[in-house]
Amino acid sequence: MTIDAGVDQAAFEVVNPTADRLDSAETSLAPRLDTLNGKVLGLLSNSKPNAEIALQAVAEKIKETYPDLKVRLYPGSIRFEPGLLRRAIEESDALVGATADCGACTSWLIHDGAQAEKAGVPQVTIVARGFERDTDTSAKVFGVPGLQYVVVPRVFTALTPEQATEQTLPVADDIIRALTQAPAAAPTDTAGQKDAEERQETYTFRGQDPVEAVEAFNEFYLQTDFGDGLPLHPPTRAKVEAIIEAQGRPRDELILTVPPLHGHGTLERIAVNAAMAGCRPEELPVVIAALKAIHACPPPMNLSVLMSTGAFAPVILVNGPLVKKLGINSGRSPLGPGLNNRVNIRIGRAVALTLRNLGAWIPGRMDLDTIGTVRKNIQVFGENEDESPWEPYQVGNGLRPDDSTVTVVHTVGEWDLGSNHGPADRRIRSIAARTPTLTQVGFMTSTLAGLEGNEDGLFYLLPPETARKFADAGLSKDAVRRFLLHNIRPRIWDVVAPFIDFRERGLVRPEWEWMFQLTPEEQRTQTIQAFNDPAAINIAVAGHGTPKEFVFGTMTTPITVKIAALA
């Protein structure tokens, strides 16, 4: 294709940054049932508001056609407990799940439905309009591209119980068909073949002068959704080849499949996106390591954090000799703009563009974030190891001080904690007191609602001045972590508020019932420890100057990956 911007006085050719192949598993659906009479229909409620109401209403409607149908409700959580899911699959002849009306809950619910189909139990998922693409992509990633679902008009969380019932009853017949009739061949394969046929490898742009040609390139790439909204560096063949050649690896080597769409991330495809970000060849190993860390996030969380309607975004910490060698800023304002952060910005932008063009991490497509966040312009920073009194972050994770590494954590928010210029004991108490806790962070989801794992937590960035103050007082990094573990204490009033409806539906563990039994005054005056495991608290030393501490809320356990040296 040639884009003609005027008289051919300046022209250049650029490479397509998108995936030329998607990673797709092909697992057949479970056999459909001849009838639902005498069968057990399991209802998988993922705890979203109105999910249980909608499921029970549509089950009663289905029983009008199949009066001998037995119905069992399995109330779980957005991250369905594995034991409960296994029991539902073992005890049911068919399953109906609800609700898929946000990015994270959709990917988790489709993950659960895929497990049922692989176990030989037919299922159908209730999906809100607008989340069809999310559903199709999740089904493909989890190995059941033909997974069955029905669509209702609106997200359940925006409705009253009566409205939720009203919009769900009309899909009862569709659910019956999905469970009792073999579906037609899924159209997604044909569409995928068509996309592959229409994809072209290069584009040529012309202009009356180089500036006009570059402007034409940028406008086309933005309109085609290849860009991030800022001016792009043209990924000419020469630039891409220079990046590839420096790696000493085959251009068609498959480095990873890039979530959430799992496009094939060959060395060449990643190099194209790095060239668009302005990366130098020696920076590509950091980009690749960061992508590997993102890819290593276990499913279905790897999709949830990228496809959620929540404002989640990966943040990248770099450790080791490459921080200095590449000029990654670890000192003053390492999360900021400007000259000192140009390498940080290039690497973060390359990671984001790769997720966009190889993983379709694009707002409204695979990224269903409601509000968004500037953290999706992915932030990269180095640890200030020279001024830190403690061992580097990667050493605490079993690696050597001379290992260059990236650590990726998916964040849910960030807070400047201010500063406290008093002694160490006063300062550490101030940090604990000023640390926010949210419904997405801490025991509020990982314990109170019966979920397992330490995904939720906090990642602190302490300036060297604060770290030295603690070290001089005899506090190791682990001692600081344990103090914060025991002294981040939200009010019980604030903890139970988001979980009142959970309790009403029997989703709160019995051992936490005592908190709901307290009087309002007791709930306002009593606090409780926000985390159970020191692994939920992570600390790195970064920045320089006034001791102003900073913290990210985290949605995943940090993942550290060694950076491969150039050949």
XYZ file of C-alpha atoms in Angstrom:
567
model
C 0.000 0.000 0.000
C 1.236 3.505 -0.821
C -0.010 6.545 1.083
C 0.498 9.541 -1.230
C 0.843 12.801 0.703
C 1.814 14.959 -2.271
C 4.682 15.386 -4.669
C 7.194 12.559 -4.358
C 10.077 14.627 -2.965
C 10.375 12.654 0.281
C 9.377 9.035 0.851
C 10.094 6.201 3.234
C 8.854 2.686 3.918
C 7.851 1.441 7.379
C 7.083 -2.008 8.773
C 3.706 -3.152 10.063
C 3.900 -3.479 13.894
C 1.030 -5.946 14.324
C 1.103 -9.718 14.769
C 1.153 -11.859 11.649
C -0.109 -14.850 13.617
C -2.177 -15.521 16.738
C -1.673 -18.384 19.154
C -4.928 -20.311 19.178
C -5.684 -23.623 20.867
C -8.424 -25.815 19.445
C -10.377 -27.764 22.046
C -13.796 -29.100 21.117
C -16.869 -28.324 23.154
C -18.270 -30.972 25.450
C -21.137 -33.003 23.928
C -24.482 -31.251 24.307
C -27.320 -32.921 26.204
C -30.321 -34.586 24.541
C -32.607 -33.140 27.218
C -32.405 -31.221 30.479
C -35.153 -33.269 32.117
C -33.794 -35.274 35.024
C -30.458 -33.476 34.767
C -28.650 -31.244 37.269
C -28.125 -27.655 36.154
C -25.382 -25.940 38.151
C -25.490 -22.169 38.520
C -22.057 -20.512 38.799
C -22.556 -17.152 40.474
C -19.344 -15.104 40.565
C -20.591 -12.784 43.339
C -21.252 -9.804 41.056
C -24.387 -7.851 42.059
C -27.531 -9.471 40.630
C -25.656 -12.522 39.304
C -27.384 -14.941 41.652
C -30.764 -13.291 41.093
C -30.430 -13.506 37.309
C -29.290 -17.129 37.409
C -32.079 -18.305 39.660
C -34.696 -16.423 37.641
C -33.596 -17.913 34.335
C -33.316 -21.396 35.890
C -36.964 -21.182 36.979
C -37.879 -20.132 33.449
C -36.012 -23.129 32.003
C -37.865 -25.431 34.414
C -41.124 -24.417 32.739
C -39.867 -26.379 29.725
C -38.064 -29.080 31.712
C -40.034 -29.569 34.975
C -37.821 -32.470 36.115
C -34.680 -30.336 35.961
C -32.749 -30.110 39.239
C -31.004 -26.817 39.988
C -28.013 -26.257 42.278
C -26.502 -22.888 43.086
C -22.723 -22.545 43.510
C -22.022 -19.073 44.936
C -18.365 -18.246 44.402
C -16.243 -15.209 43.711
C -14.885 -13.456 40.639
C -11.833 -15.660 41.086
C -13.872 -18.848 41.551
C -12.383 -21.097 44.206
C -10.830 -24.162 42.488
C -12.396 -26.600 44.948
C -15.860 -25.155 44.491
C -15.475 -25.153 40.706
C -14.392 -28.808 40.744
C -17.394 -29.719 42.878
C -19.759 -27.859 40.549
C -18.329 -29.684 37.526
C -18.514 -33.082 39.256
C -22.082 -32.614 40.532
C -23.647 -30.997 37.456
C -24.707 -32.238 34.031
C -24.619 -28.691 32.666
C -23.598 -25.265 33.960
C -24.729 -21.683 33.496
C -22.395 -18.890 34.658
C -22.988 -15.212 35.420
C -22.098 -12.470 35.137
C -19.617 -11.378 32.495
C -20.003 -7.614 32.646
C -16.517 -6.340 33.398
C -13.121 -7.157 31.934
C -11.707 -9.131 34.861
C -14.910 -10.967 35.772
C -15.445 -11.913 32.133
C -12.016 -13.467 31.704
C -12.297 -15.336 35.011
C -15.798 -16.590 34.240
C -14.778 -17.752 30.768
C -11.785 -19.480 32.351
C -14.202 -21.389 34.618
C -16.512 -22.225 31.720
C -13.576 -23.506 29.676
C -12.603 -25.811 32.542
C -16.125 -27.257 32.509
C -16.090 -27.856 28.750
C -12.691 -29.558 28.953
C -14.095 -31.811 31.706
C -16.990 -32.840 29.462
C -19.702 -30.652 31.023
C -21.538 -28.292 28.634
C -21.898 -24.721 29.824
C -23.179 -21.339 28.756
C -22.198 -17.937 30.157
C -24.423 -14.880 30.508
C -22.575 -11.908 28.995
C -23.510 -8.224 28.983
C -23.524 -6.439 25.643
C -20.174 -4.808 24.957
C -18.190 -7.701 26.391
C -18.554 -10.088 23.438
C -15.037 -9.460 22.140
C -13.634 -9.889 25.644
C -15.527 -13.181 25.893
C -14.385 -14.475 22.483
C -10.761 -13.596 23.185
C -10.783 -15.183 26.639
C -12.368 -18.345 25.248
C -9.683 -18.568 22.577
C -6.859 -18.013 25.052
C -8.255 -20.629 27.453
C -8.437 -23.205 24.677
C -12.173 -23.354 23.883
C -12.682 -20.892 21.007
C -16.269 -22.044 20.426
C -17.351 -21.540 24.042
C -21.067 -20.776 24.238
C -22.598 -17.619 25.696
C -25.762 -15.548 25.548
C -25.947 -11.756 25.534
C -28.139 -9.504 27.685
C -28.535 -5.769 26.985
C -26.956 -4.115 30.044
C -24.332 -4.689 32.727
C -25.966 -6.219 35.804
C -24.217 -3.906 38.244
C -26.176 -0.937 36.835
C -29.565 -2.572 37.382
C -32.055 -3.212 40.146
C -32.806 -6.867 40.923
C -36.100 -6.507 39.058
C -34.369 -5.123 35.970
C -31.748 -7.870 36.123
C -34.468 -10.496 36.097
C -36.391 -8.740 33.334
C -33.414 -8.630 30.970
C -32.335 -12.234 31.654
C -35.602 -14.134 31.202
C -35.708 -13.595 27.403
C -32.432 -15.542 26.937
C -33.779 -18.721 28.585
C -34.491 -20.331 25.209
C -31.022 -19.361 23.979
C -29.483 -21.048 27.025
C -31.515 -24.193 26.364
C -30.312 -24.289 22.753
C -26.686 -23.711 23.805
C -26.863 -26.688 26.186
C -28.836 -29.096 23.998
C -27.867 -28.333 20.397
C -24.465 -28.553 18.730
C -23.503 -25.008 17.717
C -22.662 -23.981 14.196
C -18.973 -23.646 13.379
C -17.532 -20.582 15.093
C -17.033 -17.707 12.617
C -13.897 -16.453 14.368
C -11.582 -18.775 12.423
C -12.772 -17.408 9.082
C -12.432 -13.853 10.326
C -8.921 -14.602 11.521
C -7.981 -15.999 8.126
C -9.441 -12.930 6.444
C -7.438 -10.601 8.698
C -4.266 -12.535 7.905
C -4.955 -12.290 4.183
C -5.585 -8.542 4.333
C -2.573 -7.759 6.486
C 0.331 -6.182 4.635
C 3.920 -6.086 5.783
C 4.992 -2.562 4.844
C 3.580 0.878 4.088
C 5.142 3.713 2.085
C 4.580 7.360 2.920
C 5.394 10.354 0.726
C 5.401 14.097 1.163
C 6.703 17.311 -0.266
C 9.370 17.208 2.438
C 10.422 14.762 5.182
C 8.274 16.484 7.809
C 5.146 16.063 5.730
C 5.963 12.409 5.059
C 6.441 11.751 8.788
C 3.180 13.537 9.568
C 1.378 11.344 7.027
C 2.886 8.237 8.630
C 1.856 9.307 12.123
C -1.685 10.188 11.102
C -2.194 6.859 9.340
C -0.694 4.814 12.174
C -2.842 6.597 14.739
C -5.992 6.228 12.646
C -5.194 2.531 12.191
C -4.835 2.204 15.988
C -1.161 1.231 15.785
C -0.117 4.162 17.967
C -0.509 5.420 21.525
C -1.582 8.984 20.747
C 1.912 10.501 20.774
C 4.165 11.004 17.730
C 5.806 7.754 16.684
C 9.282 7.062 15.351
C 8.948 5.577 11.841
C 9.912 1.870 12.072
C 11.893 1.823 8.841
C 13.384 -1.430 7.690
C 16.893 -0.105 8.431
C 15.994 0.744 12.054
C 14.283 -2.582 12.604
C 17.161 -4.516 11.067
C 19.693 -2.709 13.265
C 17.763 -3.726 16.398
C 17.411 -7.334 15.217
C 21.057 -7.687 14.203
C 22.292 -6.507 17.607
C 20.423 -9.318 19.390
C 22.308 -12.173 17.672
C 19.115 -14.232 17.440
C 16.953 -15.415 14.527
C 14.471 -12.753 13.433
C 11.624 -15.276 13.387
C 12.363 -16.683 16.861
C 9.135 -16.793 18.873
C 9.992 -14.950 22.081
C 6.503 -15.234 23.585
C 2.833 -14.888 22.776
C 1.720 -11.436 23.886
C -1.384 -11.141 26.084
C -4.233 -10.538 26.115
C -4.837 -11.588 22.469
C -1.669 -13.742 22.386
C -0.274 -12.561 19.097
C 3.035 -14.137 18.142
C 5.821 -11.981 19.540
C 8.731 -12.896 17.310
C 11.986 -11.002 17.659
C 11.130 -9.064 14.520
C 7.625 -8.054 15.659
C 8.896 -6.858 19.039
C 11.744 -4.978 17.330
C 9.267 -3.103 15.114
C 7.370 -1.832 18.146
C 10.605 -0.942 19.940
C 11.692 1.039 16.880
C 8.372 2.947 16.985
C 9.174 3.901 20.592
C 12.638 5.132 19.596
C 14.480 2.332 21.422
C 18.139 1.666 20.841
C 19.220 -1.914 20.061
C 20.822 -2.390 23.485
C 17.517 -1.549 25.194
C 15.551 -4.355 23.546
C 16.626 -7.072 26.054
C 14.959 -5.029 28.816
C 11.788 -4.765 26.739
C 11.802 -8.515 26.104
C 12.402 -9.362 29.770
C 9.521 -7.093 30.815
C 7.198 -8.737 28.299
C 8.240 -12.166 29.581
C 7.451 -11.101 33.139
C 4.015 -9.871 32.065
C 3.459 -13.119 30.185
C 4.525 -15.137 33.258
C 1.616 -13.809 35.307
C -0.479 -16.982 35.781
C -3.867 -17.332 34.062
C -6.499 -16.112 34.253
C -4.999 -13.186 36.191
C -2.763 -12.455 33.183
C -5.905 -11.547 31.245
C -7.846 -10.005 34.125
C -5.300 -7.286 34.800
C -5.083 -6.310 31.131
C -8.767 -6.658 30.187
C -10.404 -5.313 33.337
C -12.776 -2.385 33.569
C -10.540 -1.307 36.471
C -7.526 0.972 36.081
C -4.792 -1.668 36.329
C -1.393 -1.230 34.659
C 2.034 -2.874 34.803
C 4.965 -0.996 36.347
C 8.538 -2.111 35.654
C 11.483 -2.012 38.080
C 14.990 -2.562 36.654
C 17.931 -3.751 38.769
C 21.575 -4.575 38.212
C 24.451 -3.247 36.084
C 22.227 -2.408 33.115
C 20.606 0.422 35.062
C 23.803 2.467 34.830
C 24.961 1.065 31.503
C 21.753 2.056 29.712
C 21.172 5.264 31.645
C 17.920 4.188 33.287
C 17.034 6.811 35.870
C 16.935 5.575 39.455
C 17.656 8.892 41.157
C 15.602 12.050 41.298
C 12.084 11.685 39.881
C 12.581 8.313 38.143
C 8.868 8.110 37.318
C 8.842 11.587 35.810
C 9.383 13.139 32.364
C 12.358 14.778 30.714
C 15.949 14.144 29.723
C 16.880 12.017 32.745
C 13.991 9.666 32.013
C 14.286 9.302 28.250
C 15.514 5.699 28.478
C 12.845 4.819 31.072
C 10.199 6.305 28.781
C 11.470 4.587 25.630
C 11.476 1.155 27.267
C 8.058 1.609 28.854
C 6.611 2.868 25.605
C 8.047 -0.091 23.682
C 6.414 -2.511 26.129
C 3.067 -0.698 25.843
C 3.186 -0.589 22.030
C 4.021 -4.304 21.907
C 1.068 -5.098 24.180
C -1.086 -2.908 21.930
C -0.052 -4.244 18.550
C 0.678 -7.887 19.366
C -1.793 -8.340 22.226
C -4.570 -5.921 21.135
C -4.279 -4.097 24.489
C -6.336 -1.253 23.057
C -9.090 0.671 24.882
C -12.475 -0.575 23.785
C -11.023 -3.684 22.208
C -9.199 -5.872 24.725
C -8.651 -3.151 27.353
C -12.110 -2.430 28.764
C -10.997 0.081 31.412
C -13.852 2.412 32.388
C -11.810 5.516 33.305
C -8.221 4.636 32.423
C -4.958 5.724 34.018
C -1.755 7.458 32.973
C 0.060 4.381 34.315
C -0.892 2.660 31.057
C 1.856 4.794 29.555
C 3.930 2.103 31.203
C 6.344 3.398 33.841
C 9.904 2.092 34.076
C 12.424 3.006 36.773
C 15.664 1.715 38.223
C 16.420 0.908 41.833
C 18.882 3.361 43.389
C 21.261 0.633 44.513
C 24.235 2.971 45.040
C 22.489 4.972 47.741
C 20.512 2.117 49.269
C 21.676 0.678 52.608
C 19.974 -2.627 51.836
C 20.460 -5.460 49.362
C 19.028 -4.824 45.877
C 15.490 -5.985 45.183
C 16.524 -8.889 42.963
C 18.867 -10.253 45.646
C 15.902 -10.601 47.977
C 14.361 -12.780 45.263
C 17.271 -15.208 45.103
C 19.344 -13.600 42.333
C 22.857 -12.156 42.344
C 23.770 -8.461 42.730
C 25.394 -8.542 39.283
C 22.259 -9.978 37.640
C 20.334 -7.418 35.636
C 16.629 -7.989 36.091
C 13.192 -6.564 35.534
C 10.366 -6.876 38.040
C 6.815 -6.369 36.824
C 3.864 -5.724 39.082
C 0.341 -4.842 38.010
C -0.722 -1.772 39.948
C -4.165 -0.568 41.004
C -3.239 2.945 42.107
C -0.458 5.134 43.435
C -0.106 7.440 46.415
C 2.449 9.995 47.543
C 2.704 9.415 51.292
C 4.288 12.765 52.042
C 7.194 12.899 54.450
C 8.055 12.848 58.122
C 11.319 14.328 59.306
C 11.339 12.791 62.775
C 13.242 9.729 64.007
C 12.884 6.312 62.432
C 10.125 5.070 64.719
C 7.975 8.126 64.033
C 8.619 7.937 60.300
C 7.739 4.276 59.900
C 4.554 4.750 61.927
C 3.669 7.672 59.681
C 4.123 5.553 56.556
C 1.877 2.826 57.949
C -0.765 5.345 59.004
C -0.813 7.108 55.625
C -0.940 3.956 53.504
C -4.378 3.666 51.899
C -6.224 0.367 51.762
C -8.808 -0.334 49.086
C -11.360 -3.067 48.498
C -9.011 -4.462 45.837
C -6.037 -4.614 48.186
C -5.272 -6.776 51.192
C -7.366 -9.260 53.096
C -10.605 -7.628 51.935
C -10.501 -9.867 48.865
C -7.824 -12.456 49.587
C -9.166 -13.476 52.995
C -12.501 -11.958 53.976
C -14.240 -13.131 50.795
C -12.632 -16.559 50.912
C -10.052 -16.172 48.151
C -6.575 -17.629 48.296
C -3.185 -16.256 47.281
C -1.129 -13.145 47.878
C -1.812 -11.332 44.626
C -3.099 -8.202 46.338
C -0.595 -6.053 48.159
C 1.580 -2.940 48.221
C 4.836 -1.925 46.539
C 6.703 0.859 48.336
C 9.319 3.135 46.802
C 11.417 4.528 49.632
C 13.914 7.304 48.889
C 17.500 6.611 50.033
C 17.170 9.168 52.830
C 14.299 7.204 54.377
C 15.988 3.833 53.871
C 19.204 5.069 55.522
C 17.237 6.462 58.457
C 15.732 3.015 59.015
C 19.048 1.199 58.504
C 20.816 3.524 60.947
C 18.138 2.605 63.502
C 18.962 -1.080 62.996
C 15.999 -1.897 60.772
C 16.555 -4.276 57.861
C 14.292 -4.191 54.837
C 12.539 -7.281 56.159
C 12.008 -5.609 59.540
C 10.390 -2.616 57.820
C 8.206 -4.965 55.797
C 7.049 -6.799 58.918
C 6.339 -3.580 60.803
C 4.143 -2.386 57.932
C 2.465 -5.788 57.785
C 1.343 -5.486 61.405
C 0.619 -1.756 61.494
C -1.378 -1.029 58.355
C -4.721 -1.234 60.090
C -7.911 0.056 58.454
C -11.044 0.675 60.481
C -13.346 -2.322 60.614
C -16.153 0.027 59.567
C -14.347 0.643 56.256
C -13.460 -3.030 55.805
C -16.948 -4.475 56.132
C -18.803 -1.785 54.143
C -18.035 -3.210 50.658
C -18.806 -6.745 51.822
C -22.266 -6.369 53.327
C -23.881 -7.840 50.216
C -21.256 -10.614 50.172
C -22.289 -11.532 53.693
C -25.972 -11.507 52.785
C -25.201 -14.047 50.056
C -23.134 -16.238 52.377
C -19.802 -15.430 50.730
C -17.926 -14.247 53.814
C -15.991 -16.845 55.745
C -17.519 -17.723 59.136
C -14.360 -16.733 61.025
C -14.915 -13.102 59.968
C -18.561 -12.945 61.012
C -17.599 -11.287 64.309
C -16.730 -8.049 62.503
C -20.277 -7.721 61.181
C -21.667 -8.372 64.664
C -19.909 -5.334 66.163
C -21.917 -2.214 66.822
C -21.381 0.720 64.423
C -19.427 2.513 67.140
C -17.186 -0.508 67.692
C -16.621 -0.825 63.957
C -15.581 2.837 63.779
C -13.161 2.668 66.711
C -11.568 -0.759 66.169
C -9.020 -1.611 63.467
C -7.715 -4.821 61.959
C -4.495 -5.872 60.258
C -4.826 -5.380 56.496
C -2.480 -8.139 55.319
C -1.682 -11.652 56.463
C 1.576 -12.418 54.671
C 4.822 -10.402 54.473
C 4.962 -11.323 50.778
C 2.150 -8.807 50.231
C 4.535 -5.968 51.176
C 7.370 -5.170 48.750
C 10.014 -2.434 49.024
C 12.499 -0.908 46.589
C 14.752 2.131 47.044
C 14.321 4.820 44.399
C 14.527 8.565 43.967
C 16.733 11.118 45.637
C 16.375 14.111 47.930
C 13.657 14.855 50.454
C 12.324 11.716 52.168
C 8.920 11.547 50.472
C 7.705 7.974 50.347
C 5.528 6.529 47.589
C 3.414 3.370 47.253
C 1.597 1.453 44.542
C -1.376 -0.741 45.312
C -0.776 -4.039 43.550
C -3.039 -6.587 41.924
C -0.469 -9.325 41.292
C 2.540 -10.846 42.975
C 5.677 -9.150 41.549
C 7.423 -11.270 38.918
C 11.207 -10.908 38.477
C 12.967 -12.019 35.277
C 16.673 -11.921 34.369
C 17.593 -9.767 31.387
C 19.402 -11.787 28.740
C 22.727 -10.333 27.644
C 23.231 -9.347 24.018
C 24.981 -12.053 22.012
